[in-house]
XYZ file of C-alpha atoms in Angstrom:
336
model
C -104.218 35.347 -105.096
C -106.397 38.438 -105.364
C -107.782 39.773 -102.061
C -106.361 36.953 -99.956
C -103.361 36.937 -97.638
C -102.013 33.599 -96.412
C -99.765 34.085 -93.361
C -96.634 31.964 -93.481
C -97.023 28.664 -91.579
C -100.533 29.629 -90.459
C -102.779 27.118 -88.781
C -105.790 27.716 -86.582
C -105.174 26.889 -82.948
C -108.825 25.808 -82.633
C -110.895 23.367 -84.665
C -114.335 24.369 -85.940
C -116.159 23.059 -82.871
C -113.888 24.850 -80.401
C -113.907 27.995 -82.542
C -117.679 28.235 -82.161
C -117.356 27.927 -78.383
C -114.617 30.585 -78.339
C -116.671 32.998 -80.464
C -119.466 32.901 -77.893
C -116.937 33.331 -75.077
C -115.564 36.501 -76.679
C -118.984 37.967 -77.459
C -120.530 37.229 -74.079
C -117.620 38.719 -72.152
C -117.167 41.816 -74.314
C -120.809 42.865 -74.523
C -121.135 42.523 -70.756
C -118.084 44.757 -70.363
C -119.251 47.430 -72.788
C -122.804 47.567 -71.446
C -121.581 48.100 -67.886
C -118.809 50.592 -68.665
C -120.943 52.778 -70.952
C -124.267 52.227 -69.110
C -126.029 50.649 -72.086
C -129.232 48.596 -72.149
C -129.720 45.966 -74.831
C -132.614 46.597 -77.234
C -134.068 45.036 -80.373
C -133.358 46.710 -83.697
C -134.728 46.595 -87.251
C -133.202 44.530 -90.044
C -134.782 46.844 -92.627
C -136.253 50.350 -92.792
C -138.356 52.526 -95.092
C -135.968 54.173 -97.602
C -138.029 57.369 -97.461
C -137.424 57.769 -93.714
C -133.797 58.861 -94.098
C -132.895 56.403 -91.338
C -130.620 54.182 -93.418
C -126.894 54.843 -93.384
C -125.466 56.063 -96.705
C -121.950 54.938 -95.642
C -119.634 56.511 -98.234
C -122.549 57.445 -100.473
C -121.846 54.951 -103.257
C -122.851 51.596 -101.751
C -126.156 50.136 -102.969
C -128.440 48.999 -100.156
C -130.277 45.703 -100.536
C -133.963 46.411 -101.121
C -137.125 44.375 -101.520
C -140.857 44.903 -101.895
C -143.481 43.831 -99.355
C -146.440 42.120 -101.036
C -148.865 42.633 -98.145
C -148.204 46.388 -98.170
C -148.976 46.899 -101.858
C -145.382 46.586 -102.994
C -143.996 49.055 -100.458
C -140.206 49.051 -100.649
C -137.888 48.333 -97.726
C -134.100 48.577 -97.418
C -131.887 46.287 -95.377
C -129.996 48.560 -92.982
C -126.361 49.360 -93.782
C -125.889 50.478 -90.193
C -128.111 51.772 -87.386
C -126.297 55.068 -86.842
C -129.438 57.178 -87.283
C -132.045 54.733 -86.031
C -130.409 54.521 -82.585
C -130.764 58.233 -81.924
C -134.420 58.110 -82.836
C -134.884 55.017 -80.647
C -133.363 56.695 -77.588
C -136.078 59.328 -77.722
C -138.896 56.920 -78.567
C -137.974 54.516 -75.761
C -137.701 57.256 -73.140
C -133.994 57.075 -72.259
C -132.435 60.011 -70.431
C -129.052 61.778 -70.263
C -126.267 59.380 -69.324
C -128.214 56.330 -70.487
C -127.705 54.430 -73.705
C -128.584 51.393 -75.779
C -126.760 48.707 -77.714
C -128.005 46.147 -80.181
C -126.924 43.496 -82.658
C -126.702 45.042 -86.120
C -126.627 42.676 -89.091
C -126.193 44.128 -92.565
C -125.504 43.104 -96.141
C -122.865 45.091 -98.028
C -123.469 43.894 -101.595
C -120.764 46.178 -103.045
C -118.045 45.226 -100.558
C -114.655 44.151 -101.914
C -114.001 41.113 -99.751
C -110.640 40.086 -98.345
C -109.239 38.711 -95.074
C -111.073 41.314 -92.993
C -114.020 42.382 -95.192
C -117.190 40.392 -95.854
C -120.510 40.875 -97.627
C -122.052 40.137 -94.216
C -121.505 42.732 -91.500
C -122.204 42.098 -87.830
C -121.505 44.628 -85.132
C -122.691 45.971 -81.839
C -124.262 49.331 -82.539
C -124.513 51.563 -79.474
C -125.740 55.074 -78.697
C -125.817 57.193 -75.531
C -127.532 60.493 -74.653
C -125.272 63.393 -73.654
C -125.778 67.062 -72.797
C -125.334 69.675 -75.500
C -122.264 71.008 -73.661
C -120.729 67.512 -73.716
C -120.318 67.578 -77.481
C -116.560 67.932 -77.033
C -113.253 66.269 -77.836
C -112.884 65.396 -74.144
C -116.148 63.431 -74.242
C -114.983 61.596 -77.346
C -111.596 60.708 -75.848
C -113.117 59.548 -72.564
C -115.492 57.271 -74.458
C -112.690 55.908 -76.625
C -110.688 55.059 -73.494
C -113.700 53.247 -72.034
C -114.175 51.154 -75.175
C -110.449 50.441 -75.305
C -110.494 49.305 -71.679
C -113.196 46.781 -72.600
C -110.979 45.496 -75.410
C -108.045 45.170 -73.006
C -110.139 43.336 -70.421
C -111.438 40.951 -73.074
C -107.927 40.158 -74.242
C -106.815 39.476 -70.658
C -109.794 37.191 -70.159
C -109.199 35.264 -73.386
C -105.499 34.896 -72.567
C -106.530 33.172 -69.344
C -109.006 30.907 -71.129
C -106.680 29.911 -73.990
C -102.953 29.274 -73.565
C -102.073 30.190 -77.158
C -103.350 33.761 -76.800
C -100.825 36.349 -75.593
C -101.693 39.907 -74.594
C -100.532 42.281 -77.320
C -102.635 45.415 -76.735
C -100.549 48.247 -75.223
C -101.445 49.809 -71.882
C -102.626 53.037 -73.497
C -104.214 54.005 -76.804
C -102.505 56.729 -78.844
C -104.615 59.671 -80.072
C -103.909 61.372 -83.404
C -105.945 63.427 -85.885
C -106.084 62.701 -89.601
C -104.359 66.037 -90.280
C -101.525 65.129 -87.905
C -101.181 61.766 -89.636
C -100.902 63.531 -92.993
C -98.140 65.742 -91.581
C -96.241 62.744 -90.163
C -96.588 60.657 -93.340
C -97.054 63.200 -96.170
C -95.955 60.833 -98.945
C -98.214 57.934 -97.951
C -101.839 57.061 -98.603
C -104.340 57.213 -95.712
C -104.324 53.416 -95.355
C -100.521 53.366 -95.314
C -100.534 56.053 -92.627
C -102.899 53.963 -90.508
C -100.633 50.935 -90.914
C -97.442 52.756 -89.928
C -98.946 54.495 -86.899
C -100.722 51.321 -85.722
C -97.562 49.249 -86.027
C -95.573 51.888 -84.146
C -98.097 52.410 -81.334
C -99.965 49.081 -81.133
C -103.351 50.778 -80.698
C -104.368 54.158 -82.052
C -107.431 56.389 -82.057
C -107.628 58.234 -85.386
C -109.821 61.322 -85.040
C -111.604 63.785 -87.345
C -112.548 61.642 -90.339
C -114.670 62.810 -93.255
C -113.720 66.419 -93.948
C -111.074 67.435 -96.466
C -107.526 67.756 -95.177
C -105.194 70.617 -96.072
C -104.096 68.624 -99.126
C -107.673 68.839 -100.392
C -108.517 65.160 -99.921
C -110.409 63.467 -97.070
C -108.649 60.781 -95.034
C -111.652 58.529 -95.569
C -115.315 58.818 -96.453
C -118.035 59.386 -93.870
C -121.733 59.990 -94.366
C -122.476 63.658 -93.614
C -125.557 63.156 -91.467
C -124.603 61.146 -88.390
C -121.042 61.751 -87.094
C -119.759 65.259 -86.535
C -116.592 65.123 -88.672
C -114.729 67.195 -86.083
C -115.707 64.835 -83.245
C -115.434 61.278 -84.566
C -112.813 58.542 -84.360
C -111.766 55.015 -85.319
C -110.008 52.584 -82.977
C -107.306 50.823 -84.991
C -104.912 48.172 -83.676
C -101.874 46.469 -85.130
C -102.657 42.854 -85.989
C -99.477 40.781 -86.279
C -101.163 37.665 -87.718
C -101.752 39.563 -90.973
C -99.290 42.434 -90.419
C -102.043 45.004 -90.889
C -103.817 47.892 -89.208
C -107.176 46.476 -88.107
C -110.113 48.785 -87.368
C -112.176 47.401 -84.497
C -114.542 50.276 -83.773
C -115.837 53.524 -85.228
C -117.630 56.148 -83.148
C -118.441 59.806 -82.875
C -120.395 62.624 -81.296
C -123.463 62.907 -83.507
C -124.297 65.917 -85.636
C -126.187 68.883 -84.277
C -128.031 71.392 -86.434
C -124.987 73.426 -87.485
C -122.644 70.526 -88.213
C -125.352 68.658 -90.143
C -126.151 71.592 -92.440
C -122.456 72.293 -92.986
C -121.598 68.675 -93.780
C -124.566 68.208 -96.107
C -123.371 71.234 -98.045
C -119.787 69.949 -98.194
C -121.004 66.532 -99.331
C -123.095 68.079 -102.090
C -126.439 66.801 -100.827
C -128.167 69.707 -99.038
C -131.545 68.335 -100.166
C -131.232 65.573 -97.539
C -132.042 68.204 -94.909
C -135.701 67.736 -95.883
C -135.795 64.045 -94.931
C -137.594 63.215 -91.658
C -134.543 62.181 -89.637
C -132.387 65.081 -90.778
C -135.233 67.523 -90.202
C -135.580 66.208 -86.643
C -131.895 66.970 -86.012
C -132.280 70.467 -87.448
C -135.420 71.109 -85.375
C -133.600 69.707 -82.302
C -136.374 67.246 -81.486
C -133.829 64.408 -81.084
C -131.423 64.124 -78.122
C -127.733 64.968 -78.388
C -125.828 61.699 -78.508
C -122.541 59.895 -78.943
C -122.455 56.464 -80.496
C -120.654 53.964 -82.629
C -120.210 50.464 -83.885
C -117.915 47.653 -82.759
C -117.272 44.835 -85.195
C -118.310 41.504 -83.676
C -116.484 39.324 -86.193
C -113.532 41.713 -86.190
C -112.953 41.401 -82.458
C -113.483 37.633 -82.553
C -110.939 37.403 -85.335
C -108.495 39.571 -83.397
C -108.835 37.882 -80.006
C -108.794 34.357 -81.462
C -105.833 35.242 -83.734
C -107.576 34.095 -86.903
C -106.243 34.812 -90.401
C -109.609 35.353 -92.113
C -112.908 36.839 -91.001
C -114.641 33.843 -92.583
C -113.197 31.736 -89.754
C -115.498 33.487 -87.267
C -118.610 34.246 -89.369
C -120.681 32.518 -92.041
C -120.738 34.298 -95.395
C -120.232 33.697 -99.123
C -116.808 33.877 -100.765
C -115.514 33.548 -104.339
C -114.905 29.903 -105.222
C -111.183 30.408 -105.839
C -110.751 32.134 -102.464
C -112.606 29.355 -100.634
C -110.447 26.721 -102.338
C -107.226 28.536 -101.536
C -108.266 28.927 -97.901
C -109.016 25.230 -97.628
C -105.628 24.362 -99.130
C -103.824 26.547 -96.609
C -105.465 25.588 -93.325
C -107.933 28.499 -93.166
C -111.240 26.939 -92.095
C -114.117 29.053 -93.390
C -117.392 28.590 -91.525
């Protein structure tokens, strides 16, 4: 069936009631870990923003945000956020945070153009986080140190869940493997980017794939990235091998945020230099916003991974095609 993988002999180890309890167990433990290790305070965040502010995330530049008009404000338009990548940097300044401090928040989004499958949904829920750094800390070392901290939180969560639930074994390796997209292309020159991620994740167990967005030597980017939040030379995805589905599963994306030079360069490469005139982008260029590092961590993704579920719909409520929902029901996949 299109966009649906049914693992052989799959059955959920938890019923719907116990799954809900386990989801909260995962989320409570992990967000406590990440807030302590990265020194993050929890804040409230918007569900929608003004499209003229430049604060919404363009993702790969082709996804259509969900928009609506506000009657009380004379039909003013608002867009449901696609992520909070830009808003967080603005919030750090507005809320008076200082170097070494950061924030995290629940980010809920609607991806109306998403192609859904076992790990993709129209509904997106993640922890968005952002932390202020010094200008001189915009380095690969800072990125790698942060990746290791996030990975340690993932390891600790898996250990905790393995204690709570007998059916969960620890499968994350002791260390995460670092590789750039260019190095991946050299190792697997005849494979697509997604195939490269699968092979390296299966070989290493957990991998940090760095430098995503710019064109490789073959003239093609490894994957799309909006040009105005991550510095393409200083960003990364944490990808793990997931044996339940035999796939490479991305759990987190992060990066050192753009400064003036990287923003202008990336806008030019992306063919949208006019975005430099938007309020958020202008603030980066004028250096009125702090230098930061930040990212997103998929809430449903990590619940799916730690609870060894076969479909993201087993840990979040969303809408699915009727034929997919029926096939899941027939094969022991309990969609919420």
